[in-house]
Short mmCIF file of C-alpha atoms (C1' of nucleotides) in Angstrom, two decimals:
data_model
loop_
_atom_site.label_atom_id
_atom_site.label_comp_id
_atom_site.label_asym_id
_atom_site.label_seq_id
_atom_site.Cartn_x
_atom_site.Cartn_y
_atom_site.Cartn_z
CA UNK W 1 130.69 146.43 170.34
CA UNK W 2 128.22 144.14 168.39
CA UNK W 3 129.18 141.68 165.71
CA UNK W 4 128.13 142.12 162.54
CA UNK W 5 125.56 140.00 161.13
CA UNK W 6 126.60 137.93 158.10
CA UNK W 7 124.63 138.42 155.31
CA UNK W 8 123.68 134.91 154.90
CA UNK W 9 124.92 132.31 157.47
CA UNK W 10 126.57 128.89 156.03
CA UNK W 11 124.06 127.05 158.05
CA UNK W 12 121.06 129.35 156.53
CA UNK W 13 122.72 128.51 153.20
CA UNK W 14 122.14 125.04 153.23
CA UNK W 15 118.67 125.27 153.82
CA UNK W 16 118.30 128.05 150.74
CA UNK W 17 120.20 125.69 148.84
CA UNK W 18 117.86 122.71 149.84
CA UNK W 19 115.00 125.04 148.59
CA UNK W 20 116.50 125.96 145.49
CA UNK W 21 117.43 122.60 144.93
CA UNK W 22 114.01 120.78 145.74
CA UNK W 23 111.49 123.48 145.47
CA UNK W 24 108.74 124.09 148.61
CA UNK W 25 109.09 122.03 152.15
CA UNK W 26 108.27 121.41 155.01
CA UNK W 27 110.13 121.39 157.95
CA UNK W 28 110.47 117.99 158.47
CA UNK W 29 111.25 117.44 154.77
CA UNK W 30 114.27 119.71 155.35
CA UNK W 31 115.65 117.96 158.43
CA UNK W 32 115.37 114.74 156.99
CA UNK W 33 117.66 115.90 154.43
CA UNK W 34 119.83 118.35 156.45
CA UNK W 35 120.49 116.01 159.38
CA UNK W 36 119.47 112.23 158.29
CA UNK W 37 118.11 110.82 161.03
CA UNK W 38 118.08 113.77 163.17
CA UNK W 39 115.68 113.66 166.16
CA UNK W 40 113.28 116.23 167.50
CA UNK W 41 116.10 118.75 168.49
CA UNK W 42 117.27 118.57 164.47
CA UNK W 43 113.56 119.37 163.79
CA UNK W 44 113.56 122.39 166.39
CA UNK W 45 117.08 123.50 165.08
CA UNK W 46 115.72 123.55 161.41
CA UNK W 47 112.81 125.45 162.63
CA UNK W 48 114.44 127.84 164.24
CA UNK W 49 116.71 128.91 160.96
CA UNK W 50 113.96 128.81 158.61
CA UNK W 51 111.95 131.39 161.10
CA UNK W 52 114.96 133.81 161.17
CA UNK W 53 115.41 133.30 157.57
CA UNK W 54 111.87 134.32 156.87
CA UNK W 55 112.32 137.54 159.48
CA UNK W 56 115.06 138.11 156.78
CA UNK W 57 112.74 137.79 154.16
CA UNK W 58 114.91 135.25 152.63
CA UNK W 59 112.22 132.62 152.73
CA UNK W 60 108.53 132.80 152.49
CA UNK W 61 106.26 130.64 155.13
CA UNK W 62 102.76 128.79 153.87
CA UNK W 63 100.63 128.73 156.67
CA UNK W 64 97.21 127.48 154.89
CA UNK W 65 98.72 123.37 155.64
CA UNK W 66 98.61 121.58 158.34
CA UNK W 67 102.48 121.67 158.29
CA UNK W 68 103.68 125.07 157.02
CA UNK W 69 105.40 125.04 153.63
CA UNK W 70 108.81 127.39 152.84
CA UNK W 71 110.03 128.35 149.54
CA UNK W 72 112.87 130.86 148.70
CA UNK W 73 112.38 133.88 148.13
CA UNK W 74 115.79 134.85 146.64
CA UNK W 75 117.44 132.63 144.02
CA UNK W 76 121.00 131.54 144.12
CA UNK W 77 121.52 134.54 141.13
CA UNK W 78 120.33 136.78 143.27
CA UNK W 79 122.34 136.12 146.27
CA UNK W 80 125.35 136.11 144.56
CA UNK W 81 124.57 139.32 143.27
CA UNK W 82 123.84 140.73 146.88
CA UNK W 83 127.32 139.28 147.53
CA UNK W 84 129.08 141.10 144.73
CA UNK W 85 127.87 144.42 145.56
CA UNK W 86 128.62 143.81 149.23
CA UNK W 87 131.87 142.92 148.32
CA UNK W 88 131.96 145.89 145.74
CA UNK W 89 130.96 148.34 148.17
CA UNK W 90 133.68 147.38 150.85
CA UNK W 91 136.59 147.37 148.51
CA UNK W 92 135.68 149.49 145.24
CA UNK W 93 133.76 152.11 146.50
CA UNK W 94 130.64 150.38 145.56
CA UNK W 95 131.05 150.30 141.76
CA UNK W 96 130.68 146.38 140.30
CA UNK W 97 133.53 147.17 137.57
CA UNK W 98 136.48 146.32 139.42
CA UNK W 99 135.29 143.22 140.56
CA UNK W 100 134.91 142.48 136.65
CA UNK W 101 138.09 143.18 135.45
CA UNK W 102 139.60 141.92 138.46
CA UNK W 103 138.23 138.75 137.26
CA UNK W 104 139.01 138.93 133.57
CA UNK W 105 142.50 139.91 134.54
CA UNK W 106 142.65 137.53 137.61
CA UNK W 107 141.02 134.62 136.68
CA UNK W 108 143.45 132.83 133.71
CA UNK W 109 140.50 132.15 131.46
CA UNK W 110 140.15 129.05 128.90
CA UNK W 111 140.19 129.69 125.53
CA UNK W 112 136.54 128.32 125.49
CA UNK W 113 135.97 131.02 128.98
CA UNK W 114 137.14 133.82 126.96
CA UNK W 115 134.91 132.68 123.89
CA UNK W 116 132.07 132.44 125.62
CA UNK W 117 132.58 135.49 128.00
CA UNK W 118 133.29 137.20 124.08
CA UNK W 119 130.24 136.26 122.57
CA UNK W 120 128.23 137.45 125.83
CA UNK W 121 129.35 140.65 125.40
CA UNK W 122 128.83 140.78 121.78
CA UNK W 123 125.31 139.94 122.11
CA UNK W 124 124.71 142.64 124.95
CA UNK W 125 125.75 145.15 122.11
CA UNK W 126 123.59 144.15 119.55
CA UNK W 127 120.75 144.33 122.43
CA UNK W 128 122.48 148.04 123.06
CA UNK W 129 121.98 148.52 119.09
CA UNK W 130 118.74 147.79 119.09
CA UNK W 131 117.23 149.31 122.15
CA UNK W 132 119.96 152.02 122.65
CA UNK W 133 119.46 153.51 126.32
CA UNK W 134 122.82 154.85 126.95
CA UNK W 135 123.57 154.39 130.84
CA UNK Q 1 127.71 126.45 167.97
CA UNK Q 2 130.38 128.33 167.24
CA UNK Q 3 130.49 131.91 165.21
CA UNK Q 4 132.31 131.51 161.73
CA UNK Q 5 134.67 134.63 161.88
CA UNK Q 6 134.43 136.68 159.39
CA UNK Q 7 137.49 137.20 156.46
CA UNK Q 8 138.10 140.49 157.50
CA UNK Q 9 136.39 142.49 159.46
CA UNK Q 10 134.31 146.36 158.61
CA UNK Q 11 136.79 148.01 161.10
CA UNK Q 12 140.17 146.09 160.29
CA UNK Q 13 139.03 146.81 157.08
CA UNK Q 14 139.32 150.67 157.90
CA UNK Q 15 143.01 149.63 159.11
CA UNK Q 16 143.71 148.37 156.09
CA UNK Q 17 142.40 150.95 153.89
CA UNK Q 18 144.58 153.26 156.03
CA UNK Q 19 148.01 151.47 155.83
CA UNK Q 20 146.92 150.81 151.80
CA UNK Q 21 146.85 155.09 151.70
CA UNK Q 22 149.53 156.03 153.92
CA UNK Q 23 151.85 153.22 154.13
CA UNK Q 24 153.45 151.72 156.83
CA UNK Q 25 152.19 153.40 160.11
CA UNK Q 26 152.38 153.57 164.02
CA UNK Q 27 149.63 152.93 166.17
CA UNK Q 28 149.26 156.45 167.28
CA UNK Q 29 149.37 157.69 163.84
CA UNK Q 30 146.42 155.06 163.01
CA UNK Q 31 144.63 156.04 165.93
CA UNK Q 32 144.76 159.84 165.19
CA UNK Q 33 143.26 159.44 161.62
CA UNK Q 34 140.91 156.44 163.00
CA UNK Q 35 139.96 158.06 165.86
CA UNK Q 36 140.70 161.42 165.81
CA UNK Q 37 141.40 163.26 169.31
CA UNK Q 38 140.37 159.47 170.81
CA UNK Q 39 142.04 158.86 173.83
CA UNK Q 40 143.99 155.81 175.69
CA UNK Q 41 141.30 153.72 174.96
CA UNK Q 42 141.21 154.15 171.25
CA UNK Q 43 144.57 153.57 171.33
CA UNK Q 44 143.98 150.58 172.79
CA UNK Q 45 141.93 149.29 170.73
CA UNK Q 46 143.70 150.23 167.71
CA UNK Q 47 146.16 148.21 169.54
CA UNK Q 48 144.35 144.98 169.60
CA UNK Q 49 143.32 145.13 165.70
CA UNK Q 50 146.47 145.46 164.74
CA UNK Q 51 147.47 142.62 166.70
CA UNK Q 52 144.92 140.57 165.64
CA UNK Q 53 145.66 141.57 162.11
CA UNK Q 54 148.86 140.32 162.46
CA UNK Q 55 147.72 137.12 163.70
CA UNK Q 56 145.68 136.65 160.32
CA UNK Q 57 148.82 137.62 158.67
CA UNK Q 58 147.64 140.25 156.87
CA UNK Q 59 150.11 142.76 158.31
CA UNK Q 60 153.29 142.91 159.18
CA UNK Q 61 155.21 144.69 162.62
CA UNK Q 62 158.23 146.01 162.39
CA UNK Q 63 159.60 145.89 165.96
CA UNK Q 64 162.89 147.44 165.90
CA UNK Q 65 161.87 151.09 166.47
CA UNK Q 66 160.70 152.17 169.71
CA UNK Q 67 157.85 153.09 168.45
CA UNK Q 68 156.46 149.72 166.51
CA UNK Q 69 155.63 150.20 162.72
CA UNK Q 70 152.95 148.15 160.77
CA UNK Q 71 152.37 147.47 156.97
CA UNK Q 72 149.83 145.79 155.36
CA UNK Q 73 150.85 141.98 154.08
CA UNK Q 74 147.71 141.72 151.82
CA UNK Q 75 146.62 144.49 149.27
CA UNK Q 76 143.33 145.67 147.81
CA UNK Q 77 143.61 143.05 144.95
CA UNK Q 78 144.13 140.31 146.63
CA UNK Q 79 141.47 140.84 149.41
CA UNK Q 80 138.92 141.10 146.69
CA UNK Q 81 140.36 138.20 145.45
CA UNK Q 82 139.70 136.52 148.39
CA UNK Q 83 135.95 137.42 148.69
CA UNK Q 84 135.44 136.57 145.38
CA UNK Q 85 136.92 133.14 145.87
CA UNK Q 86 134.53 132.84 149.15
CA UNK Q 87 131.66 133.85 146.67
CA UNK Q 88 132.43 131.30 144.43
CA UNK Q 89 133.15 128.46 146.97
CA UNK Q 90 129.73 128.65 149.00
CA UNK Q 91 127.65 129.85 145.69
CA UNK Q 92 129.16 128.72 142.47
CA UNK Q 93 130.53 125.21 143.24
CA UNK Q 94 134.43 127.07 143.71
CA UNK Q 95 134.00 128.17 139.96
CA UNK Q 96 134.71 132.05 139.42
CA UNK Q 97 132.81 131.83 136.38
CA UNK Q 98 129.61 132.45 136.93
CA UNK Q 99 130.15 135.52 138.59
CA UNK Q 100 132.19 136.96 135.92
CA UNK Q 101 129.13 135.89 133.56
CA UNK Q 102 126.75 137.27 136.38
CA UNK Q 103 128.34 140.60 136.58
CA UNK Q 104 128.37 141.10 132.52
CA UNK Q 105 124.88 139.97 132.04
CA UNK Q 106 123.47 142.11 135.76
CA UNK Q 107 125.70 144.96 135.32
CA UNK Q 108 123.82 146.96 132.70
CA UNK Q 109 127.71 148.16 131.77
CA UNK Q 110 127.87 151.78 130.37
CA UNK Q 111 128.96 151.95 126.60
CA UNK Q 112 132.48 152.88 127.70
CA UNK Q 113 132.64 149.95 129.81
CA UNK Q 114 132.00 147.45 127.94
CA UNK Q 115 134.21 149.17 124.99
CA UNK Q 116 137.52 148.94 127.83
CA UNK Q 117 136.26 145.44 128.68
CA UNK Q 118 136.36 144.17 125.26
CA UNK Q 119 139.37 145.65 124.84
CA UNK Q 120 140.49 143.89 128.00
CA UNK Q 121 139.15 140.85 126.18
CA UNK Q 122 141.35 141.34 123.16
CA UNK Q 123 144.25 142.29 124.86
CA UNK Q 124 144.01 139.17 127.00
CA UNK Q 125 144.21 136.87 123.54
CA UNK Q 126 146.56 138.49 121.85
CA UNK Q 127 148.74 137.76 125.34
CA UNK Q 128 147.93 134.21 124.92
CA UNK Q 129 148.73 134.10 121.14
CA UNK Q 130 152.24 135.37 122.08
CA UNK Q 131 152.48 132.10 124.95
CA UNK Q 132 149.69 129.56 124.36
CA UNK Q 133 149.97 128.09 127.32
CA UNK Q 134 146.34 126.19 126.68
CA UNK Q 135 144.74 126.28 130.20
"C1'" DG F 1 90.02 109.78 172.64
"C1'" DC F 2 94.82 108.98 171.80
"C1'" DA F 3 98.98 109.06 169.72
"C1'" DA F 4 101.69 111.45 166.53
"C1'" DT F 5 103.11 115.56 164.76
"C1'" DA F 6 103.31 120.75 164.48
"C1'" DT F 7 104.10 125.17 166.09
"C1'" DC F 8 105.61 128.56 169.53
"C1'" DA F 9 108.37 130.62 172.91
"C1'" DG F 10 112.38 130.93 175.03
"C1'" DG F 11 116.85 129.46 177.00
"C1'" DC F 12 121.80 128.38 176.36
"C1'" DA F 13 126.77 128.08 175.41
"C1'" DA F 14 130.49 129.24 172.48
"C1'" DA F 15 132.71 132.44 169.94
"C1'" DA F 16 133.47 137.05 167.51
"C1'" DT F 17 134.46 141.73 168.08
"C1'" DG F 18 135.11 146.27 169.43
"C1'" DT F 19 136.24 148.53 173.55
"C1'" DC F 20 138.65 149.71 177.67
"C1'" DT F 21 141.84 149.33 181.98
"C1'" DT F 22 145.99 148.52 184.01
"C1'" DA F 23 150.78 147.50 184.76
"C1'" DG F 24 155.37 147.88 183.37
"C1'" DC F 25 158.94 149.58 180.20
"C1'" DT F 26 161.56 152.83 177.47
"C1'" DT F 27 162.50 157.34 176.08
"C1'" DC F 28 162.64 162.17 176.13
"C1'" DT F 29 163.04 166.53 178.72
"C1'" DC F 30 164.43 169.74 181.93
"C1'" DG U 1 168.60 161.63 187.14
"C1'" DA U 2 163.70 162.33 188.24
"C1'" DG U 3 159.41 162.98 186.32
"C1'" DA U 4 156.48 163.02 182.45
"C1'" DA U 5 154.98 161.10 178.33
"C1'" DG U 6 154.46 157.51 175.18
"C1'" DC U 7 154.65 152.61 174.11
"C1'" DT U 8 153.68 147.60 174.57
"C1'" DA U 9 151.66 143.61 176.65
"C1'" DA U 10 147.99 141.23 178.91
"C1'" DG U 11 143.67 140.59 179.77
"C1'" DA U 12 138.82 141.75 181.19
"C1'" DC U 13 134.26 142.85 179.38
"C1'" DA U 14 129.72 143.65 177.26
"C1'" DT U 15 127.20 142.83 173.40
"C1'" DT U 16 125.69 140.10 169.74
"C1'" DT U 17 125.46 136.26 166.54
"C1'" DT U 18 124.37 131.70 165.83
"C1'" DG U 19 123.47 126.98 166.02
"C1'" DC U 20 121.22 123.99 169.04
"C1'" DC U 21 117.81 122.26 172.41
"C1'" DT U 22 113.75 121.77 175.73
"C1'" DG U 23 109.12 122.12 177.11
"C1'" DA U 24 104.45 123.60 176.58
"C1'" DT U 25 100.58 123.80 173.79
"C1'" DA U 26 97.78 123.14 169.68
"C1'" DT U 27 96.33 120.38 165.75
"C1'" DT U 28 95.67 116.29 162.96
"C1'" DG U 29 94.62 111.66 161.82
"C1'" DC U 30 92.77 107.45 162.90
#
DNA sequence: GCAATATCAGGCAAAATGTCTTAGCTTCTC
DNA sequence: GAGAAGCTAAGACATTTTGCCTGATATTGC
């Protein structure tokens, strides 16, 4: 049978993180910083992700230059969320909750984690209080 | 270059939500529930995922009855565990953190979930009052 | 006009993965 | 004890992903 396509390759990941990272680029800018140095295959192999990224509409293309421009179109919060709820559906029947108290349980927090992660929750329930949409 | 395998795969997941349900288990009796009325060749391949499974070491054979018996070495937990760890290595810097604060802030948890997770919270410090163990 | 630089199109090899065939044992049954 | 049935081991295979590269063609800049 086929493989399975992974969500997001490591290789595709770099270049999202370059993007994230350093806003808009070009190809070239990309390779430069990908592969130092890297000749006119680098350039082609760089090229070639950012095109299937943008088929994956990961990554929008400028075409008005003279050298197209790329710029995510997902944010790093956003893919790990996509990641979560892949995870979430595989192993917990697609509900996000067990993945958060697998953490709080798993995880060993700090004192200053478990503060924070506190307080967070605290101030989603005075949001709740004031706008109370019960879901 | 080469294909970066993937943790565990969508159908030796469905192994190992089997052998998490029913227990240990023979290859027919995988096959049967897998597969149902499949034939040599599901079998067969049944065959091979278990044996690659137990290459990964996430299940065990037991050899000593004609028939060959297999158990899973890894549980639910601990696979989710290990995605979440993935997560946080390619997206978070290796820090579980921020998805824990991703998933409280995204989650839009229901007023009974956040109640249990506070109390999760709470239940978590009182722990570490009885063995401050400062981590 | 020429050289540099871009894009486009397509090929390629290595590896993953699910599937299947076959051969050779062991075990059960009559 | 012979034949059938079931089991394991070994390996072939097709399909697909994925990172990488080449060559042709178009565009830009001077």
């Amino acid at each position: 049978m086929a493989r399975t396509p992974q969500d997001v390759t490591e290789t595709e990941l770099s270049i999202l993180q370059l993007l994230w990272d350093e806003g808009a680029a070009t190809i070239r800018h990309l390779t430069e910083r990908l592969y130092p140095g890297g000749g006119t295959s680098k350039y082609a192999t760089v090229q070639k992700l950012l095109e299937r990224l943008e088929e994956e509409q990961l990554v929008r293309r400028d075409r008005s230059g003279s050298a197209h421009t790329f710029q995510a179109l997902i944010n790093r919060e956003e893919l790990i969320g996509r990641r979560l709820r892949t995870v979430a559906e595989q192993l917990c029947g697609g509900s996000l909750t067990p993945l958060l108290t697998h953490l709080v349980r798993t995880r060993k927090l700090s004192d200053q984690e478990r503060r924070e992660l506190r307080s967070l929750i605290e101030e989603l329930e005075s949001d709740k209080r004031k706008s109370p949409r019960s879901n």
